[in-house]
Phi, psi and omega in degrees: 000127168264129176270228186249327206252136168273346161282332149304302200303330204201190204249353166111329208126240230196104208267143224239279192224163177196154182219195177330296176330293195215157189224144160246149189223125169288109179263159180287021167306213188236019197216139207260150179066346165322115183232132159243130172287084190271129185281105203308305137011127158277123177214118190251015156215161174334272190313034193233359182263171194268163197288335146323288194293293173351300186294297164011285182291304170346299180293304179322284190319329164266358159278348166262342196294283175292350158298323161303327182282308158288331176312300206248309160071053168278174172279356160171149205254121200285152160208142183236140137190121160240345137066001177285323174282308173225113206297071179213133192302120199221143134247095149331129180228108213244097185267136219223135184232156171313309187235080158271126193326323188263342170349116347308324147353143144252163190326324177237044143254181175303157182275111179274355215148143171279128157228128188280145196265111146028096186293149184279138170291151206301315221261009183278005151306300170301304178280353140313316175295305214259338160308310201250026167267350163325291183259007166229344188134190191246137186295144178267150164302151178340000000 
């Protein structure tokens, strides 16, 4: 069935781990490790998850968080969810190096400088993958 919500419709980008709950996905931005954390669920705000399930998406969300940081070893890490172009419960996790285009900036600010994003080592799909099944469990199928 196609909704309205691109996190129904599809899987968000190139999904890394996923359990009932949630799933995280490595996205085509343009920022090498941009990863989001997706609420499988149409759900459009925090609260509207039980306190339980928060904490849940929390823990995923500080488990990519710290895998990008031994992964990548950027100067520092973004965290998002803002959910206004699409209102379905999300985070974003951004691993932000000094001459990143938008640097100091955020990700959806002008742009300070051109920059091409940081090529990923050929094995960080995988070895990402296997960090935070490492640390949340082993990912379930769809």
């Amino acid at each position: 069935m196609t909704t309205s919500c691109v996190f129904c419709d599809g899987d968000g980008g190139e999904v890394l781990w996923r359990d009932a709950r949630c799933r995280v996905v490595l996205t085509t931005e343009p920022f090498s490790g941009f990863c989001r954390v997706i609420w499988n669920e149409h759900v459009r705000e925090m609260t509207d998850l039980s306190a339980a399930n928060r904490s849940h998406l929390m823990d995923v969300v500080y488990a990519v968080e710290s895998a990008l940081r031994v992964r990548l070893t950027p100067i520092k890490m973004n965290l998002a969810s803002l959910r206004n172009q699409t209102p379905h419960v999300h985070w974003h996790v951004i691993p932000r190096f000094a001459d990143d285009s938008h640097f100091p900036n955020p990700v959806w600010a002008r742009r300070e400088r051109d920059a091409a994003p940081r090529p990923l080592p050929d094995d960080f799909v995988a070895a990402l993958a296997g960090d935070l099944a490492a640390m949340l469990g082993a990912s379930t199928a769809r």
